[in-house]
PDB file of C-alpha atoms and ligand atoms in Angstrom:
ATOM      1  CA  MET A   1     -11.801 -84.703 -39.113  1.00  0.00           C
ATOM      2  CA  LEU A   2      -9.610 -84.570 -35.097  1.00  0.00           C
ATOM      3  CA  VAL A   3      -6.313 -84.911 -36.824  1.00  0.00           C
ATOM      4  CA  SER A   4      -2.483 -84.239 -34.485  1.00  0.00           C
ATOM      5  CA  GLY A   5      -1.376 -81.392 -33.896  1.00  0.00           C
ATOM      6  CA  LYS A   6       1.627 -82.006 -35.255  1.00  0.00           C
ATOM      7  CA  GLU A   7       0.408 -82.748 -38.391  1.00  0.00           C
ATOM      8  CA  VAL A   8      -1.585 -79.486 -38.554  1.00  0.00           C
ATOM      9  CA  LEU A   9       0.795 -77.208 -37.208  1.00  0.00           C
ATOM     10  CA  ARG A  10       4.087 -79.672 -39.572  1.00  0.00           C
ATOM     11  CA  ASP A  11       1.768 -78.020 -42.668  1.00  0.00           C
ATOM     12  CA  ALA A  12       1.928 -74.618 -41.383  1.00  0.00           C
ATOM     13  CA  LEU A  13       5.884 -74.861 -40.975  1.00  0.00           C
ATOM     14  CA  GLU A  14       6.608 -75.941 -44.206  1.00  0.00           C
ATOM     15  CA  LYS A  15       4.308 -73.538 -46.063  1.00  0.00           C
ATOM     16  CA  LYS A  16       5.139 -70.642 -43.993  1.00  0.00           C
ATOM     17  CA  TYR A  17       0.991 -70.019 -42.797  1.00  0.00           C
ATOM     18  CA  ALA A  18      -0.075 -69.946 -39.413  1.00  0.00           C
ATOM     19  CA  VAL A  19      -2.728 -71.735 -37.541  1.00  0.00           C
ATOM     20  CA  PRO A  20      -5.548 -70.250 -35.851  1.00  0.00           C
ATOM     21  CA  ALA A  21      -5.700 -71.549 -31.859  1.00  0.00           C
ATOM     22  CA  PHE A  22      -9.313 -70.224 -31.028  1.00  0.00           C
ATOM     23  CA  ASN A  23     -10.907 -71.011 -27.172  1.00  0.00           C
ATOM     24  CA  PHE A  24     -14.078 -72.481 -26.608  1.00  0.00           C
ATOM     25  CA  THR A  25     -16.090 -72.889 -23.963  1.00  0.00           C
ATOM     26  CA  ASN A  26     -19.926 -73.912 -25.247  1.00  0.00           C
ATOM     27  CA  MET A  27     -21.338 -75.253 -28.014  1.00  0.00           C
ATOM     28  CA  GLU A  28     -22.273 -71.875 -29.791  1.00  0.00           C
ATOM     29  CA  ASN A  29     -18.343 -70.568 -29.869  1.00  0.00           C
ATOM     30  CA  LEU A  30     -17.091 -74.149 -30.709  1.00  0.00           C
ATOM     31  CA  GLN A  31     -19.744 -73.823 -33.388  1.00  0.00           C
ATOM     32  CA  ALA A  32     -18.617 -70.542 -34.681  1.00  0.00           C
ATOM     33  CA  ILE A  33     -14.664 -71.578 -35.427  1.00  0.00           C
ATOM     34  CA  ILE A  34     -16.135 -74.560 -36.585  1.00  0.00           C
ATOM     35  CA  ASP A  35     -18.303 -73.219 -39.121  1.00  0.00           C
ATOM     36  CA  GLY A  36     -15.571 -70.407 -40.497  1.00  0.00           C
ATOM     37  CA  ALA A  37     -12.815 -72.864 -40.726  1.00  0.00           C
ATOM     38  CA  GLU A  38     -15.049 -75.210 -42.595  1.00  0.00           C
ATOM     39  CA  GLU A  39     -16.161 -71.879 -45.366  1.00  0.00           C
ATOM     40  CA  MET A  40     -13.004 -70.497 -45.710  1.00  0.00           C
ATOM     41  CA  ASN A  41     -11.827 -73.842 -46.346  1.00  0.00           C
ATOM     42  CA  SER A  42      -9.098 -74.382 -43.238  1.00  0.00           C
ATOM     43  CA  PRO A  43      -7.071 -75.698 -40.300  1.00  0.00           C
ATOM     44  CA  VAL A  44      -8.031 -74.315 -37.104  1.00  0.00           C
ATOM     45  CA  ILE A  45      -6.777 -75.283 -33.080  1.00  0.00           C
ATOM     46  CA  ILE A  46      -9.791 -75.855 -30.927  1.00  0.00           C
ATOM     47  CA  GLN A  47      -8.291 -74.530 -27.534  1.00  0.00           C
ATOM     48  CA  THR A  48      -9.855 -74.898 -23.144  1.00  0.00           C
ATOM     49  CA  THR A  49      -8.574 -73.316 -20.561  1.00  0.00           C
ATOM     50  CA  GLN A  50      -7.747 -74.761 -17.310  1.00  0.00           C
ATOM     51  CA  GLY A  51     -10.129 -72.772 -17.033  1.00  0.00           C
ATOM     52  CA  ALA A  52     -12.558 -74.155 -19.586  1.00  0.00           C
ATOM     53  CA  ILE A  53     -12.731 -76.928 -18.041  1.00  0.00           C
ATOM     54  CA  ARG A  54     -13.446 -76.341 -14.526  1.00  0.00           C
ATOM     55  CA  TYR A  55     -16.476 -74.247 -15.578  1.00  0.00           C
ATOM     56  CA  ALA A  56     -17.784 -77.048 -18.173  1.00  0.00           C
ATOM     57  CA  GLY A  57     -16.448 -80.336 -17.184  1.00  0.00           C
ATOM     58  CA  PHE A  58     -13.189 -82.294 -18.792  1.00  0.00           C
ATOM     59  CA  GLU A  59     -15.242 -84.854 -20.345  1.00  0.00           C
ATOM     60  CA  TYR A  60     -18.260 -82.742 -21.578  1.00  0.00           C
ATOM     61  CA  LEU A  61     -15.534 -80.282 -23.726  1.00  0.00           C
ATOM     62  CA  ALA A  62     -13.955 -83.723 -24.581  1.00  0.00           C
ATOM     63  CA  ASP A  63     -17.125 -85.077 -26.384  1.00  0.00           C
ATOM     64  CA  LEU A  64     -18.107 -81.390 -27.481  1.00  0.00           C
ATOM     65  CA  GLY A  65     -14.308 -80.636 -29.109  1.00  0.00           C
ATOM     66  CA  LYS A  66     -13.573 -83.986 -30.471  1.00  0.00           C
ATOM     67  CA  GLY A  67     -17.633 -83.896 -31.119  1.00  0.00           C
ATOM     68  CA  ALA A  68     -17.499 -81.598 -33.436  1.00  0.00           C
ATOM     69  CA  ALA A  69     -13.695 -81.292 -34.893  1.00  0.00           C
ATOM     70  CA  GLN A  70     -14.732 -85.495 -36.261  1.00  0.00           C
ATOM     71  CA  ARG A  71     -17.764 -84.267 -38.140  1.00  0.00           C
ATOM     72  CA  ALA A  72     -15.449 -81.710 -39.324  1.00  0.00           C
ATOM     73  CA  LYS A  73     -14.599 -81.535 -42.978  1.00  0.00           C
ATOM     74  CA  VAL A  74     -11.001 -79.511 -41.963  1.00  0.00           C
ATOM     75  CA  PRO A  75      -8.781 -80.523 -40.245  1.00  0.00           C
ATOM     76  CA  ILE A  76      -9.219 -79.273 -36.110  1.00  0.00           C
ATOM     77  CA  ALA A  77      -6.786 -80.526 -33.710  1.00  0.00           C
ATOM     78  CA  LEU A  78      -7.823 -80.949 -30.118  1.00  0.00           C
ATOM     79  CA  HIS A  79      -5.042 -78.113 -28.243  1.00  0.00           C
ATOM     80  CA  LEU A  80      -5.175 -77.933 -23.796  1.00  0.00           C
ATOM     81  CA  ASP A  81      -3.944 -74.359 -23.373  1.00  0.00           C
ATOM     82  CA  HIS A  82      -1.977 -72.522 -20.666  1.00  0.00           C
ATOM     83  CA  GLY A  83      -1.644 -76.282 -19.098  1.00  0.00           C
ATOM     84  CA  THR A  84       0.194 -75.657 -15.480  1.00  0.00           C
ATOM     85  CA  ASP A  85      -0.649 -79.004 -14.156  1.00  0.00           C
ATOM     86  CA  LEU A  86       0.803 -82.138 -15.231  1.00  0.00           C
ATOM     87  CA  GLU A  87      -2.982 -84.135 -13.725  1.00  0.00           C
ATOM     88  CA  TYR A  88      -4.978 -81.830 -16.469  1.00  0.00           C
ATOM     89  CA  HIS A  89      -1.854 -83.166 -18.810  1.00  0.00           C
ATOM     90  CA  LEU A  90      -2.557 -86.634 -18.204  1.00  0.00           C
ATOM     91  CA  LYS A  91      -6.791 -86.569 -17.736  1.00  0.00           C
ATOM     92  CA  ALA A  92      -6.641 -84.183 -21.616  1.00  0.00           C
ATOM     93  CA  ILE A  93      -4.001 -87.251 -23.085  1.00  0.00           C
ATOM     94  CA  ARG A  94      -6.974 -89.727 -21.727  1.00  0.00           C
ATOM     95  CA  LEU A  95      -9.623 -88.298 -22.770  1.00  0.00           C
ATOM     96  CA  GLY A  96      -8.487 -86.859 -26.267  1.00  0.00           C
ATOM     97  CA  TRP A  97      -6.685 -83.648 -26.960  1.00  0.00           C
ATOM     98  CA  THR A  98      -4.632 -83.931 -29.258  1.00  0.00           C
ATOM     99  CA  SER A  99      -1.597 -81.132 -28.464  1.00  0.00           C
ATOM    100  CA  LEU A 100      -0.900 -80.088 -25.189  1.00  0.00           C
ATOM    101  CA  MET A 101       0.372 -76.674 -23.785  1.00  0.00           C
ATOM    102  CA  ILE A 102       2.908 -77.049 -20.699  1.00  0.00           C
ATOM    103  CA  ASP A 103       3.106 -73.436 -19.652  1.00  0.00           C
ATOM    104  CA  ALA A 104       5.460 -73.363 -16.428  1.00  0.00           C
ATOM    105  CA  SER A 105       6.568 -69.656 -18.137  1.00  0.00           C
ATOM    106  CA  LYS A 106       6.737 -68.088 -14.770  1.00  0.00           C
ATOM    107  CA  CYS A 107       9.251 -70.406 -12.889  1.00  0.00           C
ATOM    108  CA  ASP A 108      12.835 -69.832 -13.606  1.00  0.00           C
ATOM    109  CA  PHE A 109      14.848 -70.801 -16.484  1.00  0.00           C
ATOM    110  CA  GLU A 110      15.981 -74.354 -15.345  1.00  0.00           C
ATOM    111  CA  THR A 111      12.540 -75.463 -13.648  1.00  0.00           C
ATOM    112  CA  ASN A 112      10.875 -74.488 -16.734  1.00  0.00           C
ATOM    113  CA  VAL A 113      12.909 -76.682 -18.516  1.00  0.00           C
ATOM    114  CA  ASN A 114      12.299 -79.367 -16.228  1.00  0.00           C
ATOM    115  CA  ILE A 115       8.512 -79.446 -15.678  1.00  0.00           C
ATOM    116  CA  VAL A 116       8.369 -79.434 -20.232  1.00  0.00           C
ATOM    117  CA  ARG A 117      11.066 -82.747 -20.416  1.00  0.00           C
ATOM    118  CA  GLN A 118       8.179 -84.246 -17.718  1.00  0.00           C
ATOM    119  CA  VAL A 119       5.205 -83.340 -19.980  1.00  0.00           C
ATOM    120  CA  VAL A 120       7.631 -84.367 -23.445  1.00  0.00           C
ATOM    121  CA  GLU A 121       8.034 -87.448 -22.736  1.00  0.00           C
ATOM    122  CA  ILE A 122       5.096 -88.436 -21.480  1.00  0.00           C
ATOM    123  CA  ALA A 123       3.115 -86.914 -24.583  1.00  0.00           C
ATOM    124  CA  HIS A 124       5.586 -88.339 -26.854  1.00  0.00           C
ATOM    125  CA  VAL A 125       5.710 -91.591 -26.120  1.00  0.00           C
ATOM    126  CA  LEU A 126       1.591 -91.036 -27.411  1.00  0.00           C
ATOM    127  CA  ASP A 127       3.334 -89.007 -30.402  1.00  0.00           C
ATOM    128  CA  ILE A 128       1.555 -85.983 -28.925  1.00  0.00           C
ATOM    129  CA  SER A 129       2.903 -82.429 -29.794  1.00  0.00           C
ATOM    130  CA  VAL A 130       4.133 -80.314 -26.405  1.00  0.00           C
ATOM    131  CA  GLU A 131       3.742 -75.993 -26.829  1.00  0.00           C
ATOM    132  CA  ALA A 132       6.228 -74.513 -24.561  1.00  0.00           C
ATOM    133  CA  GLU A 133       6.139 -71.154 -23.065  1.00  0.00           C
ATOM    134  CA  LEU A 134       9.421 -68.817 -22.902  1.00  0.00           C
ATOM    135  CA  GLY A 135       9.447 -65.170 -21.240  1.00  0.00           C
ATOM    136  CA  VAL A 136       5.918 -63.982 -19.951  1.00  0.00           C
ATOM    137  CA  ILE A 137       3.407 -62.216 -21.784  1.00  0.00           C
ATOM    138  CA  ALA A 138       1.624 -59.784 -20.207  1.00  0.00           C
ATOM    139  CA  GLY A 139      -2.092 -59.432 -19.365  1.00  0.00           C
ATOM    140  CA  LYS A 140      -4.483 -62.015 -18.087  1.00  0.00           C
ATOM    141  CA  GLU A 141      -6.079 -65.159 -19.078  1.00  0.00           C
ATOM    142  CA  ASP A 142      -7.862 -66.855 -16.549  1.00  0.00           C
ATOM    143  CA  ASP A 143      -5.267 -68.065 -14.315  1.00  0.00           C
ATOM    144  CA  ILE A 144      -2.776 -66.652 -16.136  1.00  0.00           C
ATOM    145  CA  GLU A 145      -1.801 -63.049 -15.077  1.00  0.00           C
ATOM    146  CA  SER A 146       1.185 -60.698 -15.333  1.00  0.00           C
ATOM    147  CA  ASP A 147       1.776 -56.862 -14.966  1.00  0.00           C
ATOM    148  CA  VAL A 148       4.736 -57.383 -17.026  1.00  0.00           C
ATOM    149  CA  ALA A 149       6.396 -58.856 -19.738  1.00  0.00           C
ATOM    150  CA  ILE A 150       9.662 -60.380 -20.712  1.00  0.00           C
ATOM    151  CA  TYR A 151      10.897 -60.985 -24.174  1.00  0.00           C
ATOM    152  CA  THR A 152      12.302 -63.821 -25.351  1.00  0.00           C
ATOM    153  CA  GLU A 153      15.343 -63.992 -25.517  1.00  0.00           C
ATOM    154  CA  VAL A 154      17.244 -66.031 -28.664  1.00  0.00           C
ATOM    155  CA  GLN A 155      19.765 -67.585 -27.247  1.00  0.00           C
ATOM    156  CA  ASP A 156      17.667 -68.458 -24.043  1.00  0.00           C
ATOM    157  CA  ALA A 157      14.682 -70.413 -26.265  1.00  0.00           C
ATOM    158  CA  VAL A 158      17.433 -72.235 -28.013  1.00  0.00           C
ATOM    159  CA  LYS A 159      19.811 -73.727 -25.209  1.00  0.00           C
ATOM    160  CA  PHE A 160      15.402 -73.961 -23.929  1.00  0.00           C
ATOM    161  CA  TYR A 161      14.354 -76.230 -26.996  1.00  0.00           C
ATOM    162  CA  ASN A 162      17.639 -78.332 -27.344  1.00  0.00           C
ATOM    163  CA  GLU A 163      16.930 -78.903 -23.454  1.00  0.00           C
ATOM    164  CA  THR A 164      13.293 -79.669 -23.712  1.00  0.00           C
ATOM    165  CA  ASN A 165      12.744 -81.627 -26.962  1.00  0.00           C
ATOM    166  CA  CYS A 166       9.288 -79.338 -27.273  1.00  0.00           C
ATOM    167  CA  ASP A 167       7.522 -79.488 -30.423  1.00  0.00           C
ATOM    168  CA  SER A 168       6.487 -75.898 -30.900  1.00  0.00           C
ATOM    169  CA  LEU A 169       7.680 -72.892 -28.360  1.00  0.00           C
ATOM    170  CA  ALA A 170       5.511 -69.760 -27.635  1.00  0.00           C
ATOM    171  CA  ILE A 171       7.144 -66.985 -27.002  1.00  0.00           C
ATOM    172  CA  ALA A 172       7.304 -62.912 -25.847  1.00  0.00           C
ATOM    173  CA  VAL A 173       7.409 -59.668 -28.796  1.00  0.00           C
ATOM    174  CA  GLY A 174       5.190 -57.700 -27.039  1.00  0.00           C
ATOM    175  CA  THR A 175       1.434 -59.168 -27.220  1.00  0.00           C
ATOM    176  CA  ALA A 176      -0.664 -59.636 -23.927  1.00  0.00           C
ATOM    177  CA  HIS A 177      -3.423 -61.638 -23.148  1.00  0.00           C
ATOM    178  CA  GLY A 178      -7.127 -59.734 -22.697  1.00  0.00           C
ATOM    179  CA  VAL A 179      -7.741 -55.803 -24.076  1.00  0.00           C
ATOM    180  CA  TYR A 180      -5.248 -53.938 -24.543  1.00  0.00           C
ATOM    181  CA  LYS A 181      -4.644 -50.658 -23.196  1.00  0.00           C
ATOM    182  CA  GLY A 182      -2.030 -49.116 -24.494  1.00  0.00           C
ATOM    183  CA  GLU A 183      -0.974 -48.958 -28.618  1.00  0.00           C
ATOM    184  CA  VAL A 184       0.445 -52.511 -29.883  1.00  0.00           C
ATOM    185  CA  LYS A 185       4.270 -53.463 -30.747  1.00  0.00           C
ATOM    186  CA  ILE A 186       5.674 -56.571 -31.988  1.00  0.00           C
ATOM    187  CA  ASP A 187       9.228 -56.787 -32.003  1.00  0.00           C
ATOM    188  CA  PHE A 188       9.253 -58.575 -35.610  1.00  0.00           C
ATOM    189  CA  ASP A 189      12.997 -59.000 -35.752  1.00  0.00           C
ATOM    190  CA  ARG A 190      13.001 -60.839 -32.326  1.00  0.00           C
ATOM    191  CA  ILE A 191      10.929 -63.031 -34.055  1.00  0.00           C
ATOM    192  CA  ARG A 192      12.845 -63.596 -37.163  1.00  0.00           C
ATOM    193  CA  GLU A 193      16.476 -64.127 -34.883  1.00  0.00           C
ATOM    194  CA  ILE A 194      14.272 -66.566 -32.525  1.00  0.00           C
ATOM    195  CA  LYS A 195      12.871 -68.489 -35.985  1.00  0.00           C
ATOM    196  CA  GLN A 196      16.662 -68.746 -37.950  1.00  0.00           C
ATOM    197  CA  GLU A 197      17.954 -70.179 -34.923  1.00  0.00           C
ATOM    198  CA  ILE A 198      15.046 -73.148 -34.101  1.00  0.00           C
ATOM    199  CA  ASN A 199      13.344 -73.860 -36.856  1.00  0.00           C
ATOM    200  CA  ILE A 200      10.132 -75.021 -34.528  1.00  0.00           C
ATOM    201  CA  PRO A 201       6.860 -73.900 -34.384  1.00  0.00           C
ATOM    202  CA  LEU A 202       6.675 -70.170 -32.991  1.00  0.00           C
ATOM    203  CA  VAL A 203       3.803 -69.213 -30.819  1.00  0.00           C
ATOM    204  CA  LEU A 204       1.823 -65.433 -30.721  1.00  0.00           C
ATOM    205  CA  HIS A 205      -0.183 -65.910 -27.858  1.00  0.00           C
ATOM    206  CA  GLY A 206      -2.664 -62.499 -26.758  1.00  0.00           C
ATOM    207  CA  SER A 207      -3.387 -62.267 -30.302  1.00  0.00           C
ATOM    208  CA  SER A 208      -6.863 -60.469 -28.858  1.00  0.00           C
ATOM    209  CA  GLY A 209      -6.707 -56.077 -30.630  1.00  0.00           C
ATOM    210  CA  VAL A 210      -3.741 -56.639 -32.486  1.00  0.00           C
ATOM    211  CA  PRO A 211      -4.585 -55.194 -35.978  1.00  0.00           C
ATOM    212  CA  GLU A 212      -4.900 -57.711 -38.687  1.00  0.00           C
ATOM    213  CA  TYR A 213      -1.540 -56.228 -40.908  1.00  0.00           C
ATOM    214  CA  MET A 214       1.014 -57.288 -38.093  1.00  0.00           C
ATOM    215  CA  ILE A 215      -1.033 -60.901 -37.555  1.00  0.00           C
ATOM    216  CA  GLY A 216       0.260 -60.929 -41.518  1.00  0.00           C
ATOM    217  CA  LYS A 217       3.360 -59.414 -40.700  1.00  0.00           C
ATOM    218  CA  ALA A 218       3.849 -61.643 -37.042  1.00  0.00           C
ATOM    219  CA  VAL A 219       3.314 -65.160 -39.595  1.00  0.00           C
ATOM    220  CA  GLU A 220       5.468 -63.322 -42.195  1.00  0.00           C
ATOM    221  CA  SER A 221       7.990 -64.072 -39.476  1.00  0.00           C
ATOM    222  CA  GLY A 222       7.936 -67.222 -38.406  1.00  0.00           C
ATOM    223  CA  ILE A 223       5.121 -67.533 -36.427  1.00  0.00           C
ATOM    224  CA  ASN A 224       2.408 -70.529 -37.184  1.00  0.00           C
ATOM    225  CA  LYS A 225       0.350 -70.280 -34.206  1.00  0.00           C
ATOM    226  CA  VAL A 226      -1.892 -67.840 -33.116  1.00  0.00           C
ATOM    227  CA  ASN A 227      -4.102 -67.420 -30.102  1.00  0.00           C
ATOM    228  CA  PHE A 228      -7.172 -65.336 -29.670  1.00  0.00           C
ATOM    229  CA  ASP A 229      -9.385 -65.634 -27.445  1.00  0.00           C
ATOM    230  CA  THR A 230     -11.039 -62.138 -26.185  1.00  0.00           C
ATOM    231  CA  GLU A 231     -11.987 -60.739 -29.439  1.00  0.00           C
ATOM    232  CA  LEU A 232     -14.363 -63.944 -29.751  1.00  0.00           C
ATOM    233  CA  LYS A 233     -15.779 -63.142 -26.415  1.00  0.00           C
ATOM    234  CA  LEU A 234     -16.658 -59.196 -26.827  1.00  0.00           C
ATOM    235  CA  ALA A 235     -17.977 -60.744 -29.894  1.00  0.00           C
ATOM    236  CA  ASN A 236     -20.306 -62.246 -28.322  1.00  0.00           C
ATOM    237  CA  LEU A 237     -20.960 -59.663 -25.784  1.00  0.00           C
ATOM    238  CA  LYS A 238     -22.023 -57.055 -28.236  1.00  0.00           C
ATOM    239  CA  ALA A 239     -24.010 -58.986 -29.779  1.00  0.00           C
ATOM    240  CA  MET A 240     -25.893 -60.134 -27.326  1.00  0.00           C
ATOM    241  CA  THR A 241     -26.012 -56.827 -25.951  1.00  0.00           C
ATOM    242  CA  LYS A 242     -27.671 -55.973 -29.191  1.00  0.00           C
ATOM    243  CA  PHE A 243     -29.921 -58.240 -29.286  1.00  0.00           C
ATOM    244  CA  ILE A 244     -31.354 -57.569 -26.004  1.00  0.00           C
ATOM    245  CA  GLU A 245     -32.345 -54.207 -26.535  1.00  0.00           C
ATOM    246  CA  GLU A 246     -33.136 -54.447 -29.231  1.00  0.00           C
ATOM    247  CA  ASN A 247     -35.420 -57.236 -28.424  1.00  0.00           C
ATOM    248  CA  PRO A 248     -35.785 -57.252 -24.754  1.00  0.00           C
ATOM    249  CA  ASN A 249     -39.193 -58.952 -24.425  1.00  0.00           C
ATOM    250  CA  VAL A 250     -37.388 -61.919 -26.300  1.00  0.00           C
ATOM    251  CA  TYR A 251     -36.818 -65.160 -23.639  1.00  0.00           C
ATOM    252  CA  ASP A 252     -35.952 -67.329 -26.280  1.00  0.00           C
ATOM    253  CA  VAL A 253     -31.767 -68.281 -25.997  1.00  0.00           C
ATOM    254  CA  ARG A 254     -32.036 -69.738 -29.491  1.00  0.00           C
ATOM    255  CA  LYS A 255     -33.148 -66.529 -30.435  1.00  0.00           C
ATOM    256  CA  ILE A 256     -30.226 -64.299 -28.128  1.00  0.00           C
ATOM    257  CA  PHE A 257     -27.270 -66.979 -29.422  1.00  0.00           C
ATOM    258  CA  LYS A 258     -28.315 -66.652 -33.015  1.00  0.00           C
ATOM    259  CA  PRO A 259     -26.536 -63.204 -33.685  1.00  0.00           C
ATOM    260  CA  CYS A 260     -23.732 -63.727 -30.964  1.00  0.00           C
ATOM    261  CA  ARG A 261     -22.553 -67.481 -33.336  1.00  0.00           C
ATOM    262  CA  ASN A 262     -22.730 -65.261 -36.254  1.00  0.00           C
ATOM    263  CA  ALA A 263     -20.510 -62.395 -34.942  1.00  0.00           C
ATOM    264  CA  MET A 264     -18.186 -64.666 -33.626  1.00  0.00           C
ATOM    265  CA  LYS A 265     -18.664 -66.504 -37.123  1.00  0.00           C
ATOM    266  CA  GLU A 266     -16.923 -63.389 -38.507  1.00  0.00           C
ATOM    267  CA  VAL A 267     -14.086 -62.899 -36.094  1.00  0.00           C
ATOM    268  CA  VAL A 268     -12.950 -65.968 -36.978  1.00  0.00           C
ATOM    269  CA  ILE A 269     -13.287 -65.298 -40.904  1.00  0.00           C
ATOM    270  CA  LYS A 270     -11.020 -62.328 -40.070  1.00  0.00           C
ATOM    271  CA  LYS A 271      -8.215 -64.268 -38.275  1.00  0.00           C
ATOM    272  CA  ILE A 272      -8.266 -66.659 -40.964  1.00  0.00           C
ATOM    273  CA  LYS A 273      -7.156 -65.030 -44.078  1.00  0.00           C
ATOM    274  CA  ALA A 274      -4.454 -62.365 -41.188  1.00  0.00           C
ATOM    275  CA  CYS A 275      -2.784 -65.990 -40.540  1.00  0.00           C
ATOM    276  CA  LYS A 276      -2.991 -67.001 -44.356  1.00  0.00           C
ATOM    277  CA  SER A 277      -4.405 -70.043 -43.544  1.00  0.00           C
ATOM    278  CA  ASP A 278      -7.294 -70.122 -45.797  1.00  0.00           C
ATOM    279  CA  ASN A 279      -7.989 -72.707 -48.319  1.00  0.00           C
ATOM    280  CA  LYS A 280      -4.390 -74.531 -46.703  1.00  0.00           C
ATOM    281  CA  SER A 281      -6.864 -77.160 -45.371  1.00  0.00           C
TER     282      SER A 281
HETATM  283  O1  G3H B 301      -3.888 -68.218 -25.201  1.00  0.00           O
HETATM  284  C1  G3H B 301      -4.573 -68.081 -25.596  1.00  0.00           C
HETATM  285  C2  G3H B 301      -3.993 -67.084 -25.629  1.00  0.00           C
HETATM  286  O2  G3H B 301      -3.628 -66.094 -25.304  1.00  0.00           O
HETATM  287  C3  G3H B 301      -5.297 -65.920 -26.303  1.00  0.00           C
HETATM  288  O3  G3H B 301      -5.456 -64.078 -26.005  1.00  0.00           O
HETATM  289  O4  G3H B 301      -7.472 -63.298 -25.351  1.00  0.00           O
HETATM  290  O5  G3H B 301      -5.703 -61.670 -25.886  1.00  0.00           O
HETATM  291  O6  G3H B 301      -6.430 -63.185 -27.457  1.00  0.00           O
HETATM  292  P1  G3H B 301      -6.266 -63.368 -26.019  1.00  0.00           P
HETATM  293 ZN1   ZN B 302      -1.952 -67.670 -24.173  1.00  0.00          ZN
END
């Protein structure tokens, strides 16, 4: 069923697990997410970047996401990931997204606060939850890119939360968007310290390539939403390449996409276990 972002994150906060959030752009990767979640009896967040919306079309993604969620046996929230432009938030609300992220993390503190406040004021009237981001996460995801990471300061997070009243907060603690170039290091103490000061769902971005035990440790430290994108894309690509190499004469896309969907579902199941969200639906 399609549920609000608030509902899934409230439960995760209370029961100390994380809701895995997976990006989708097409039917096959959406089916892989939903099948994996149903098999594991896990709530899940399906999310779209502005880039995905530009690629597939707003109405089309709305139909796909809402239709799949309404038919699913587990709670599913439809989330706008890294929304930077107010027009996307407004249209997402109108088309039935149940959760929004406003990412003004590239702006200075005061500007970030003001932009987040504007979205919170609109979204809260309609009981839609808002995720904001403070600090800078390195790497690249669609329109969002940074060569450097700026970790979130504990006292800044407190001030930011008090001034914006956001529902959840993405923090920079060492992860990076996209494929990792070096060793993954997460500042678990920082997660714990922020959580101690503001007891709201904290969000981990750039989680592909992070070993599962580290995801588990981040969840124990206070993370309640974990975003995964690149690993699904890589699993899809690997399965597709393998199939085409082994079956050069097959041109039926259904045959090509089937192993891709299975490979993405396996990743989904692995991440659900790491987030400890299995059997929480
Ligand atoms: O917002 C989405 C995530 O942060 C995805 O990051 O591609 O590194 O998994 P990832
Ligand atoms: Zn992200």
